[in-house]
Amino acid sequence: MTTLADAHPIAPRRELAALVHAESTEVIDDVREVCLQRRENVVIEGTLQWGPLGDFLMAQLSEHDYTDVRIVDVEVPASIAHEQAVRCWWEGRLRGISGRDRMGVRFTPPAAIARLYEKGSVSRCAAHARAAFESSLAAAITQVTLIHIDRRLGAEPLVSRRVDGKLVEGR
């Protein structure tokens, strides 16, 4: 087993989660499809770092006759995203070492975070969330709400809403 500089082994369940990412994505896709077929209320968590995912999800929700969809985009500066990722991982690692949490916490490489901010101070995830909200696929859903929370500015969340195809902007 690989040991890190702190003389403790890697927590195999979460610190190595990237090794099984494709398989876990397939499993969650299957679970989501079952939930959508049952018309259950669902929370779909993701970064929307892959552009087409927003359209795919909007199409899937529309296909299953969902009428009220909310997209939440929380933005932080890249520096804060890096700090939070390291802090979350390290605190989870310490819980694992102490025996309080044997699962560990997923490690997110700095390069993965940096790729999200290649085009400026706002992540590409925000652009993808906005694109999903504005897409023709979202227009087929009775009400789609985009809640943009910018933790860089300390401002109130910006809420954009599309009701019956008409865009209503506001705070």
Tab-separated table of N, CA and C in Angstrom:
chain	number	residue	atom	x	y	z
A	1	MET	N	0.844	-1.179	0.000
A	1	MET	CA	0.000	0.000	0.000
A	1	MET	C	0.891	1.244	0.000
A	2	THR	N	0.500	2.250	-0.776
A	2	THR	CA	1.269	3.487	-0.893
A	2	THR	C	1.093	4.334	0.356
A	3	THR	N	2.205	4.857	0.856
A	3	THR	CA	2.183	5.735	2.018
A	3	THR	C	2.574	7.138	1.585
A	4	LEU	N	1.890	8.133	2.141
A	4	LEU	CA	2.206	9.524	1.830
A	4	LEU	C	3.244	10.063	2.814
A	5	ALA	N	3.641	11.305	2.609
A	5	ALA	CA	4.692	11.917	3.429
A	5	ALA	C	4.333	11.985	4.906
A	6	ASP	N	3.041	11.909	5.246
A	6	ASP	CA	2.644	11.949	6.656
A	6	ASP	C	2.742	10.572	7.309
A	7	ALA	N	3.314	9.598	6.588
A	7	ALA	CA	3.551	8.229	7.070
A	7	ALA	C	2.274	7.400	7.208
A	8	HIS	N	1.206	7.839	6.590
A	8	HIS	CA	-0.056	7.096	6.612
A	8	HIS	C	-0.431	6.699	5.187
A	9	PRO	N	-1.111	5.554	5.042
A	9	PRO	CA	-1.461	5.089	3.699
A	9	PRO	C	-2.574	5.913	3.060
A	10	ILE	N	-2.650	5.806	1.762
A	10	ILE	CA	-3.736	6.430	1.013
A	10	ILE	C	-5.033	5.748	1.428
A	11	ALA	N	-6.086	6.534	1.629
A	11	ALA	CA	-7.407	5.974	1.939
A	11	ALA	C	-7.982	5.450	0.621
A	12	PRO	N	-8.072	4.152	0.466
A	12	PRO	CA	-8.413	3.603	-0.844
A	12	PRO	C	-9.802	3.937	-1.348
A	13	ARG	N	-10.749	4.180	-0.487
A	13	ARG	CA	-12.118	4.352	-0.960
A	13	ARG	C	-12.349	5.701	-1.624
A	14	ARG	N	-11.830	6.769	-1.063
A	14	ARG	CA	-12.136	8.080	-1.651
A	14	ARG	C	-10.927	8.782	-2.241
A	15	GLU	N	-9.770	8.628	-1.649
A	15	GLU	CA	-8.607	9.307	-2.211
A	15	GLU	C	-8.269	8.763	-3.595
A	16	LEU	N	-8.689	7.555	-3.866
A	16	LEU	CA	-8.443	6.960	-5.175
A	16	LEU	C	-9.714	6.917	-6.023
A	17	ALA	N	-10.694	7.735	-5.666
A	17	ALA	CA	-11.992	7.722	-6.360
A	17	ALA	C	-11.850	7.965	-7.854
A	18	ALA	N	-10.867	8.751	-8.259
A	18	ALA	CA	-10.705	9.051	-9.683
A	18	ALA	C	-10.457	7.788	-10.500
A	19	LEU	N	-9.915	6.755	-9.855
A	19	LEU	CA	-9.636	5.513	-10.580
A	19	LEU	C	-10.904	4.783	-10.988
A	20	VAL	N	-12.005	5.038	-10.298
A	20	VAL	CA	-13.269	4.366	-10.629
A	20	VAL	C	-14.327	5.374	-11.078
A	21	HIS	N	-13.890	6.554	-11.485
A	21	HIS	CA	-14.822	7.621	-11.840
A	21	HIS	C	-15.771	7.207	-12.969
A	22	ALA	N	-15.253	6.584	-14.015
A	22	ALA	CA	-16.111	6.199	-15.146
A	22	ALA	C	-17.182	5.213	-14.693
A	23	GLU	N	-16.790	4.238	-13.897
A	23	GLU	CA	-17.761	3.251	-13.419
A	23	GLU	C	-18.799	3.896	-12.509
A	24	SER	N	-18.368	4.757	-11.604
A	24	SER	CA	-19.321	5.394	-10.691
A	24	SER	C	-20.265	6.322	-11.458
A	25	THR	N	-19.781	6.956	-12.509
A	25	THR	CA	-20.632	7.811	-13.331
A	25	THR	C	-21.711	6.978	-14.026
A	26	GLU	N	-21.337	5.820	-14.529
A	26	GLU	CA	-22.320	4.939	-15.167
A	26	GLU	C	-23.391	4.493	-14.168
A	27	VAL	N	-22.965	4.168	-12.950
A	27	VAL	CA	-23.915	3.734	-11.923
A	27	VAL	C	-24.890	4.860	-11.592
A	28	ILE	N	-24.381	6.059	-11.378
A	28	ILE	CA	-25.270	7.168	-11.016
A	28	ILE	C	-26.181	7.535	-12.185
A	29	ASP	N	-25.691	7.414	-13.412
A	29	ASP	CA	-26.554	7.662	-14.577
A	29	ASP	C	-27.724	6.680	-14.588
A	30	ASP	N	-27.444	5.418	-14.275
A	30	ASP	CA	-28.501	4.398	-14.233
A	30	ASP	C	-29.501	4.682	-13.108
A	31	VAL	N	-28.990	5.063	-11.946
A	31	VAL	CA	-29.860	5.374	-10.807
A	31	VAL	C	-30.730	6.593	-11.138
A	32	ARG	N	-30.125	7.621	-11.745
A	32	ARG	CA	-30.890	8.816	-12.115
A	32	ARG	C	-32.010	8.453	-13.083
A	33	GLU	N	-31.727	7.614	-14.061
A	33	GLU	CA	-32.747	7.218	-15.032
A	33	GLU	C	-33.916	6.519	-14.340
A	34	VAL	N	-33.644	5.650	-13.394
A	34	VAL	CA	-34.719	4.971	-12.649
A	34	VAL	C	-35.549	5.996	-11.884
A	35	CYS	N	-34.875	6.935	-11.212
A	35	CYS	CA	-35.587	7.973	-10.450
A	35	CYS	C	-36.448	8.836	-11.370
A	36	LEU	N	-35.927	9.185	-12.541
A	36	LEU	CA	-36.684	10.014	-13.472
A	36	LEU	C	-37.884	9.254	-14.030
A	37	GLN	N	-37.714	7.982	-14.303
A	37	GLN	CA	-38.842	7.179	-14.781
A	37	GLN	C	-39.956	7.135	-13.735
A	38	ARG	N	-39.573	7.170	-12.457
A	38	ARG	CA	-40.562	7.163	-11.364
A	38	ARG	C	-41.102	8.559	-11.089
A	39	ARG	N	-40.539	9.575	-11.772
A	39	ARG	CA	-40.916	10.978	-11.582
A	39	ARG	C	-40.680	11.437	-10.144
A	40	GLU	N	-39.607	10.987	-9.559
A	40	GLU	CA	-39.239	11.396	-8.203
A	40	GLU	C	-38.580	12.771	-8.251
A	41	ASN	N	-38.657	13.481	-7.150
A	41	ASN	CA	-37.889	14.710	-7.032
A	41	ASN	C	-36.426	14.297	-6.946
A	42	VAL	N	-35.581	14.934	-7.721
A	42	VAL	CA	-34.173	14.557	-7.741
A	42	VAL	C	-33.287	15.782	-7.573
A	43	VAL	N	-32.118	15.548	-7.017
A	43	VAL	CA	-31.055	16.542	-6.969
A	43	VAL	C	-29.914	15.933	-7.764
A	44	ILE	N	-29.503	16.621	-8.808
A	44	ILE	CA	-28.422	16.138	-9.656
A	44	ILE	C	-27.218	17.013	-9.361
A	45	GLU	N	-26.232	16.446	-8.688
A	45	GLU	CA	-25.060	17.209	-8.286
A	45	GLU	C	-23.981	17.047	-9.343
A	46	GLY	N	-23.354	18.133	-9.691
A	46	GLY	CA	-22.259	18.077	-10.644
A	46	GLY	C	-21.700	19.455	-10.885
A	47	THR	N	-20.540	19.490	-11.488
A	47	THR	CA	-19.891	20.780	-11.724
A	47	THR	C	-20.264	21.386	-13.068
A	48	LEU	N	-20.835	20.601	-13.962
A	48	LEU	CA	-21.102	21.036	-15.340
A	48	LEU	C	-19.816	21.474	-16.031
A	49	GLN	N	-18.717	20.817	-15.709
A	49	GLN	CA	-17.469	21.172	-16.368
A	49	GLN	C	-17.452	20.702	-17.823
A	50	TRP	N	-18.245	19.687	-18.145
A	50	TRP	CA	-18.372	19.212	-19.521
A	50	TRP	C	-19.585	19.897	-20.132
A	51	GLY	N	-19.378	20.737	-21.109
A	51	GLY	CA	-20.423	21.572	-21.690
A	51	GLY	C	-21.710	20.869	-22.084
A	52	PRO	N	-21.654	19.767	-22.827
A	52	PRO	CA	-22.892	19.117	-23.288
A	52	PRO	C	-23.743	18.508	-22.171
A	53	LEU	N	-23.208	18.376	-20.975
A	53	LEU	CA	-23.977	17.745	-19.900
A	53	LEU	C	-25.258	18.520	-19.586
A	54	GLY	N	-25.208	19.838	-19.597
A	54	GLY	CA	-26.399	20.637	-19.304
A	54	GLY	C	-27.533	20.340	-20.269
A	55	ASP	N	-27.214	20.318	-21.561
A	55	ASP	CA	-28.240	20.000	-22.558
A	55	ASP	C	-28.747	18.572	-22.387
A	56	PHE	N	-27.849	17.657	-22.112
A	56	PHE	CA	-28.241	16.266	-21.911
A	56	PHE	C	-29.233	16.156	-20.755
A	57	LEU	N	-28.918	16.832	-19.636
A	57	LEU	CA	-29.807	16.769	-18.471
A	57	LEU	C	-31.145	17.446	-18.749
A	58	MET	N	-31.116	18.601	-19.440
A	58	MET	CA	-32.372	19.279	-19.772
A	58	MET	C	-33.244	18.385	-20.653
A	59	ALA	N	-32.627	17.732	-21.635
A	59	ALA	CA	-33.379	16.832	-22.520
A	59	ALA	C	-33.957	15.659	-21.723
A	60	GLN	N	-33.159	15.111	-20.834
A	60	GLN	CA	-33.608	13.973	-20.029
A	60	GLN	C	-34.770	14.380	-19.121
A	61	LEU	N	-34.677	15.529	-18.488
A	61	LEU	CA	-35.747	15.996	-17.604
A	61	LEU	C	-37.011	16.314	-18.398
A	62	SER	N	-36.855	16.935	-19.553
A	62	SER	CA	-38.003	17.245	-20.403
A	62	SER	C	-38.679	15.963	-20.889
A	63	GLU	N	-37.876	15.010	-21.296
A	63	GLU	CA	-38.394	13.732	-21.788
A	63	GLU	C	-39.257	13.026	-20.736
A	64	HIS	N	-38.913	13.241	-19.469
A	64	HIS	CA	-39.662	12.616	-18.379
A	64	HIS	C	-40.722	13.554	-17.791
A	65	ASP	N	-41.041	14.610	-18.534
A	65	ASP	CA	-42.124	15.529	-18.192
A	65	ASP	C	-41.928	16.290	-16.887
A	66	TYR	N	-40.691	16.620	-16.557
A	66	TYR	CA	-40.456	17.479	-15.394
A	66	TYR	C	-40.867	18.892	-15.776
A	67	THR	N	-41.474	19.612	-14.849
A	67	THR	CA	-41.996	20.944	-15.150
A	67	THR	C	-41.311	22.058	-14.369
A	68	ASP	N	-40.492	21.719	-13.380
A	68	ASP	CA	-39.841	22.729	-12.543
A	68	ASP	C	-38.414	22.272	-12.264
A	69	VAL	N	-37.456	22.950	-12.868
A	69	VAL	CA	-36.045	22.589	-12.734
A	69	VAL	C	-35.292	23.791	-12.194
A	70	ARG	N	-34.425	23.554	-11.240
A	70	ARG	CA	-33.576	24.618	-10.687
A	70	ARG	C	-32.115	24.250	-10.868
A	71	ILE	N	-31.362	25.183	-11.425
A	71	ILE	CA	-29.922	25.026	-11.607
A	71	ILE	C	-29.263	25.985	-10.627
A	72	VAL	N	-28.372	25.488	-9.792
A	72	VAL	CA	-27.678	26.339	-8.821
A	72	VAL	C	-26.204	26.389	-9.195
A	73	ASP	N	-25.696	27.583	-9.413
A	73	ASP	CA	-24.295	27.801	-9.761
A	73	ASP	C	-23.652	28.609	-8.642
A	74	VAL	N	-22.695	28.014	-7.949
A	74	VAL	CA	-21.974	28.705	-6.879
A	74	VAL	C	-20.566	28.969	-7.382
A	75	GLU	N	-20.215	30.237	-7.475
A	75	GLU	CA	-18.912	30.628	-7.991
A	75	GLU	C	-17.992	31.132	-6.884
A	76	VAL	N	-16.751	30.692	-6.949
A	76	VAL	CA	-15.688	31.199	-6.064
A	76	VAL	C	-14.478	31.472	-6.946
A	77	PRO	N	-13.556	32.321	-6.490
A	77	PRO	CA	-12.322	32.519	-7.256
A	77	PRO	C	-11.527	31.211	-7.281
A	78	ALA	N	-10.693	31.063	-8.285
A	78	ALA	CA	-9.872	29.856	-8.405
A	78	ALA	C	-9.053	29.623	-7.140
A	79	SER	N	-8.514	30.685	-6.556
A	79	SER	CA	-7.679	30.526	-5.358
A	79	SER	C	-8.468	29.903	-4.209
A	80	ILE	N	-9.720	30.319	-4.052
A	80	ILE	CA	-10.571	29.754	-2.994
A	80	ILE	C	-10.928	28.300	-3.320
A	81	ALA	N	-11.197	28.010	-4.589
A	81	ALA	CA	-11.496	26.629	-4.989
A	81	ALA	C	-10.311	25.720	-4.655
A	82	HIS	N	-9.104	26.191	-4.929
A	82	HIS	CA	-7.901	25.412	-4.599
A	82	HIS	C	-7.790	25.219	-3.087
A	83	GLU	N	-7.947	26.306	-2.334
A	83	GLU	CA	-7.840	26.225	-0.868
A	83	GLU	C	-8.884	25.271	-0.289
A	84	GLN	N	-10.113	25.376	-0.751
A	84	GLN	CA	-11.180	24.529	-0.220
A	84	GLN	C	-10.936	23.058	-0.543
A	85	ALA	N	-10.448	22.779	-1.736
A	85	ALA	CA	-10.186	21.389	-2.116
A	85	ALA	C	-9.110	20.779	-1.235
A	86	VAL	N	-8.033	21.517	-1.008
A	86	VAL	CA	-6.943	21.008	-0.167
A	86	VAL	C	-7.412	20.856	1.279
A	87	ARG	N	-8.129	21.870	1.791
A	87	ARG	CA	-8.602	21.807	3.178
A	87	ARG	C	-9.569	20.638	3.387
A	88	CYS	N	-10.496	20.467	2.468
A	88	CYS	CA	-11.458	19.369	2.572
A	88	CYS	C	-10.736	18.029	2.568
A	89	TRP	N	-9.802	17.876	1.638
A	89	TRP	CA	-9.055	16.618	1.557
A	89	TRP	C	-8.240	16.393	2.831
A	90	TRP	N	-7.521	17.406	3.277
A	90	TRP	CA	-6.642	17.238	4.433
A	90	TRP	C	-7.446	16.951	5.703
A	91	GLU	N	-8.539	17.688	5.917
A	91	GLU	CA	-9.366	17.437	7.107
A	91	GLU	C	-9.962	16.033	7.069
A	92	GLY	N	-10.383	15.588	5.896
A	92	GLY	CA	-10.895	14.224	5.758
A	92	GLY	C	-9.808	13.198	6.000
A	93	ARG	N	-8.619	13.501	5.520
A	93	ARG	CA	-7.479	12.594	5.748
A	93	ARG	C	-7.181	12.482	7.234
A	94	LEU	N	-7.189	13.600	7.945
A	94	LEU	CA	-6.922	13.570	9.388
A	94	LEU	C	-7.998	12.779	10.132
A	95	ARG	N	-9.264	12.908	9.706
A	95	ARG	CA	-10.326	12.107	10.329
A	95	ARG	C	-10.078	10.616	10.101
A	96	GLY	N	-9.589	10.292	8.906
A	96	GLY	CA	-9.286	8.892	8.597
A	96	GLY	C	-8.136	8.361	9.419
A	97	ILE	N	-7.095	9.164	9.552
A	97	ILE	CA	-5.926	8.747	10.339
A	97	ILE	C	-6.318	8.527	11.792
A	98	SER	N	-7.205	9.376	12.307
A	98	SER	CA	-7.621	9.251	13.707
A	98	SER	C	-8.654	8.138	13.907
A	99	GLY	N	-9.126	7.537	12.813
A	99	GLY	CA	-10.094	6.456	12.915
A	99	GLY	C	-11.545	6.906	12.912
A	100	ARG	N	-11.792	8.216	12.777
A	100	ARG	CA	-13.167	8.727	12.781
A	100	ARG	C	-13.865	8.564	11.440
A	101	ASP	N	-13.099	8.396	10.366
A	101	ASP	CA	-13.696	8.283	9.033
A	101	ASP	C	-12.743	7.477	8.160
A	102	ARG	N	-13.023	6.226	8.002
A	102	ARG	CA	-12.108	5.364	7.244
A	102	ARG	C	-12.250	5.522	5.740
A	103	MET	N	-13.298	6.207	5.307
A	103	MET	CA	-13.521	6.370	3.874
A	103	MET	C	-12.545	7.359	3.246
A	104	GLY	N	-12.131	8.368	3.997
A	104	GLY	CA	-11.265	9.381	3.423
A	104	GLY	C	-12.072	10.354	2.577
A	105	VAL	N	-11.395	11.280	1.932
A	105	VAL	CA	-12.039	12.295	1.102
A	105	VAL	C	-11.337	12.304	-0.242
A	106	ARG	N	-12.093	12.528	-1.274
A	106	ARG	CA	-11.538	12.544	-2.620
A	106	ARG	C	-10.494	13.652	-2.754
A	107	PHE	N	-9.394	13.332	-3.376
A	107	PHE	CA	-8.357	14.311	-3.663
A	107	PHE	C	-8.609	14.878	-5.049
A	108	THR	N	-8.654	16.197	-5.156
A	108	THR	CA	-8.827	16.853	-6.451
A	108	THR	C	-7.507	17.519	-6.821
A	109	PRO	N	-6.866	17.063	-7.870
A	109	PRO	CA	-5.587	17.659	-8.270
A	109	PRO	C	-5.742	19.132	-8.633
A	110	PRO	N	-4.770	19.958	-8.276
A	110	PRO	CA	-4.830	21.384	-8.617
A	110	PRO	C	-5.052	21.638	-10.110
A	111	ALA	N	-4.482	20.794	-10.962
A	111	ALA	CA	-4.640	20.983	-12.407
A	111	ALA	C	-6.104	20.837	-12.833
A	112	ALA	N	-6.849	19.979	-12.152
A	112	ALA	CA	-8.269	19.796	-12.484
A	112	ALA	C	-9.051	21.074	-12.191
A	113	ILE	N	-8.715	21.739	-11.102
A	113	ILE	CA	-9.382	22.999	-10.755
A	113	ILE	C	-8.938	24.101	-11.709
A	114	ALA	N	-7.647	24.163	-11.986
A	114	ALA	CA	-7.117	25.213	-12.869
A	114	ALA	C	-7.772	25.161	-14.248
A	115	ARG	N	-8.064	23.958	-14.756
A	115	ARG	CA	-8.703	23.829	-16.076
A	115	ARG	C	-10.080	24.495	-16.104
A	116	LEU	N	-10.735	24.568	-14.957
A	116	LEU	CA	-12.070	25.171	-14.910
A	116	LEU	C	-12.020	26.689	-15.060
A	117	TYR	N	-10.855	27.277	-14.818
A	117	TYR	CA	-10.710	28.739	-14.838
A	117	TYR	C	-9.790	29.214	-15.966
A	118	GLU	N	-9.597	28.418	-16.989
A	118	GLU	CA	-8.669	28.773	-18.066
A	118	GLU	C	-9.044	30.046	-18.809
A	119	LYS	N	-10.329	30.379	-18.841
A	119	LYS	CA	-10.770	31.537	-19.639
A	119	LYS	C	-11.013	32.785	-18.804
A	120	GLY	N	-10.600	32.780	-17.547
A	120	GLY	CA	-10.777	33.986	-16.746
A	120	GLY	C	-11.152	33.689	-15.311
A	121	SER	N	-11.725	34.698	-14.668
A	121	SER	CA	-11.997	34.601	-13.238
A	121	SER	C	-13.268	33.828	-12.915
A	122	VAL	N	-14.140	33.640	-13.896
A	122	VAL	CA	-15.371	32.879	-13.683
A	122	VAL	C	-15.169	31.504	-14.305
A	123	SER	N	-15.566	30.479	-13.600
A	123	SER	CA	-15.329	29.125	-14.090
A	123	SER	C	-16.161	28.817	-15.328
A	124	ARG	N	-15.677	27.878	-16.106
A	124	ARG	CA	-16.451	27.462	-17.275
A	124	ARG	C	-17.740	26.774	-16.844
A	125	CYS	N	-17.788	26.295	-15.599
A	125	CYS	CA	-19.011	25.675	-15.078
A	125	CYS	C	-20.156	26.694	-15.076
A	126	ALA	N	-19.853	27.951	-14.737
A	126	ALA	CA	-20.873	29.006	-14.740
A	126	ALA	C	-21.394	29.236	-16.150
A	127	ALA	N	-20.486	29.250	-17.114
A	127	ALA	CA	-20.902	29.429	-18.512
A	127	ALA	C	-21.780	28.265	-18.967
A	128	HIS	N	-21.430	27.062	-18.545
A	128	HIS	CA	-22.211	25.886	-18.933
A	128	HIS	C	-23.581	25.879	-18.239
A	129	ALA	N	-23.634	26.344	-17.000
A	129	ALA	CA	-24.923	26.426	-16.296
A	129	ALA	C	-25.831	27.420	-17.010
A	130	ARG	N	-25.288	28.573	-17.401
A	130	ARG	CA	-26.064	29.587	-18.104
A	130	ARG	C	-26.524	29.058	-19.465
A	131	ALA	N	-25.633	28.350	-20.158
A	131	ALA	CA	-25.989	27.797	-21.470
A	131	ALA	C	-27.109	26.764	-21.339
A	132	ALA	N	-27.059	25.945	-20.294
A	132	ALA	CA	-28.124	24.951	-20.079
A	132	ALA	C	-29.442	25.662	-19.819
A	133	PHE	N	-29.405	26.723	-19.019
A	133	PHE	CA	-30.605	27.506	-18.712
A	133	PHE	C	-31.196	28.140	-19.970
A	134	GLU	N	-30.336	28.650	-20.849
A	134	GLU	CA	-30.785	29.362	-22.044
A	134	GLU	C	-31.086	28.444	-23.228
A	135	SER	N	-30.800	27.163	-23.092
A	135	SER	CA	-30.945	26.257	-24.230
A	135	SER	C	-32.399	26.048	-24.636
A	136	SER	N	-32.590	25.687	-25.886
A	136	SER	CA	-33.938	25.388	-26.376
A	136	SER	C	-34.503	24.170	-25.644
A	137	LEU	N	-33.654	23.296	-25.176
A	137	LEU	CA	-34.118	22.127	-24.422
A	137	LEU	C	-34.726	22.558	-23.091
A	138	ALA	N	-34.127	23.568	-22.459
A	138	ALA	CA	-34.685	24.090	-21.204
A	138	ALA	C	-36.003	24.808	-21.466
A	139	ALA	N	-36.129	25.420	-22.624
A	139	ALA	CA	-37.361	26.147	-22.956
A	139	ALA	C	-38.562	25.217	-23.036
A	140	ALA	N	-38.311	23.932	-23.231
A	140	ALA	CA	-39.408	22.959	-23.308
A	140	ALA	C	-39.951	22.596	-21.921
A	141	ILE	N	-39.267	23.031	-20.868
A	141	ILE	CA	-39.688	22.750	-19.496
A	141	ILE	C	-40.457	23.967	-18.989
A	142	THR	N	-41.586	23.755	-18.332
A	142	THR	CA	-42.467	24.858	-17.916
A	142	THR	C	-41.719	25.942	-17.145
A	143	GLN	N	-40.960	25.569	-16.135
A	143	GLN	CA	-40.229	26.571	-15.353
A	143	GLN	C	-38.817	26.076	-15.085
A	144	VAL	N	-37.849	26.885	-15.486
A	144	VAL	CA	-36.443	26.601	-15.217
A	144	VAL	C	-35.876	27.823	-14.516
A	145	THR	N	-35.222	27.597	-13.388
A	145	THR	CA	-34.653	28.687	-12.608
A	145	THR	C	-33.145	28.492	-12.506
A	146	LEU	N	-32.404	29.545	-12.769
A	146	LEU	CA	-30.955	29.545	-12.591
A	146	LEU	C	-30.652	30.442	-11.403
A	147	ILE	N	-30.045	29.870	-10.379
A	147	ILE	CA	-29.657	30.636	-9.193
A	147	ILE	C	-28.138	30.730	-9.218
A	148	HIS	N	-27.641	31.937	-9.400
A	148	HIS	CA	-26.207	32.186	-9.493
A	148	HIS	C	-25.748	32.843	-8.192
A	149	ILE	N	-24.907	32.144	-7.460
A	149	ILE	CA	-24.385	32.656	-6.191
A	149	ILE	C	-22.902	32.928	-6.391
A	150	ASP	N	-22.533	34.188	-6.360
A	150	ASP	CA	-21.151	34.584	-6.580
A	150	ASP	C	-20.528	34.915	-5.228
A	151	ARG	N	-19.774	33.981	-4.692
A	151	ARG	CA	-19.171	34.179	-3.377
A	151	ARG	C	-17.976	35.121	-3.430
A	152	ARG	N	-17.648	35.608	-4.625
A	152	ARG	CA	-16.554	36.572	-4.729
A	152	ARG	C	-17.021	37.968	-4.378
A	153	LEU	N	-18.268	38.240	-4.620
A	153	LEU	CA	-18.766	39.601	-4.467
A	153	LEU	C	-19.547	39.820	-3.176
A	154	GLY	N	-19.993	38.760	-2.561
A	154	GLY	CA	-20.802	38.888	-1.365
A	154	GLY	C	-22.194	39.411	-1.653
A	155	ALA	N	-22.595	39.416	-2.910
A	155	ALA	CA	-23.903	39.937	-3.298
A	155	ALA	C	-24.983	38.879	-3.074
A	156	GLU	N	-26.206	39.343	-3.110
A	156	GLU	CA	-27.341	38.425	-3.039
A	156	GLU	C	-27.329	37.544	-4.289
A	157	PRO	N	-27.860	36.355	-4.180
A	157	PRO	CA	-27.916	35.492	-5.369
A	157	PRO	C	-28.703	36.152	-6.496
A	158	LEU	N	-28.251	35.956	-7.713
A	158	LEU	CA	-28.971	36.416	-8.885
A	158	LEU	C	-29.837	35.257	-9.365
A	159	VAL	N	-31.109	35.497	-9.484
A	159	VAL	CA	-32.043	34.459	-9.888
A	159	VAL	C	-32.614	34.807	-11.252
A	160	SER	N	-32.430	33.905	-12.197
A	160	SER	CA	-33.025	34.060	-13.528
A	160	SER	C	-34.062	32.964	-13.669
A	161	ARG	N	-35.194	33.310	-14.232
A	161	ARG	CA	-36.279	32.338	-14.329
A	161	ARG	C	-36.886	32.387	-15.718
A	162	ARG	N	-37.170	31.230	-16.248
A	162	ARG	CA	-37.871	31.103	-17.513
A	162	ARG	C	-39.173	30.385	-17.195
A	163	VAL	N	-40.289	31.050	-17.461
A	163	VAL	CA	-41.603	30.476	-17.214
A	163	VAL	C	-42.355	30.458	-18.535
A	164	ASP	N	-42.810	29.293	-18.913
A	164	ASP	CA	-43.519	29.114	-20.185
A	164	ASP	C	-42.754	29.755	-21.343
A	165	GLY	N	-41.439	29.563	-21.331
A	165	GLY	CA	-40.608	30.056	-22.422
A	165	GLY	C	-40.222	31.511	-22.331
A	166	LYS	N	-40.743	32.263	-21.364
A	166	LYS	CA	-40.440	33.696	-21.243
A	166	LYS	C	-39.401	33.907	-20.147
A	167	LEU	N	-38.381	34.694	-20.452
A	167	LEU	CA	-37.305	34.960	-19.521
A	167	LEU	C	-37.689	36.074	-18.559
A	168	VAL	N	-37.505	35.821	-17.263
A	168	VAL	CA	-37.787	36.808	-16.215
A	168	VAL	C	-36.510	36.927	-15.382
A	169	GLU	N	-35.820	38.062	-15.460
A	169	GLU	CA	-34.594	38.260	-14.694
A	169	GLU	C	-34.918	38.965	-13.379
A	170	GLY	N	-34.117	38.760	-12.381
A	170	GLY	CA	-34.317	39.452	-11.117
A	170	GLY	C	-33.381	38.977	-10.049
A	171	ARG	N	-33.482	39.581	-8.905
A	171	ARG	CA	-32.674	39.165	-7.743
A	171	ARG	C	-33.539	38.416	-6.794
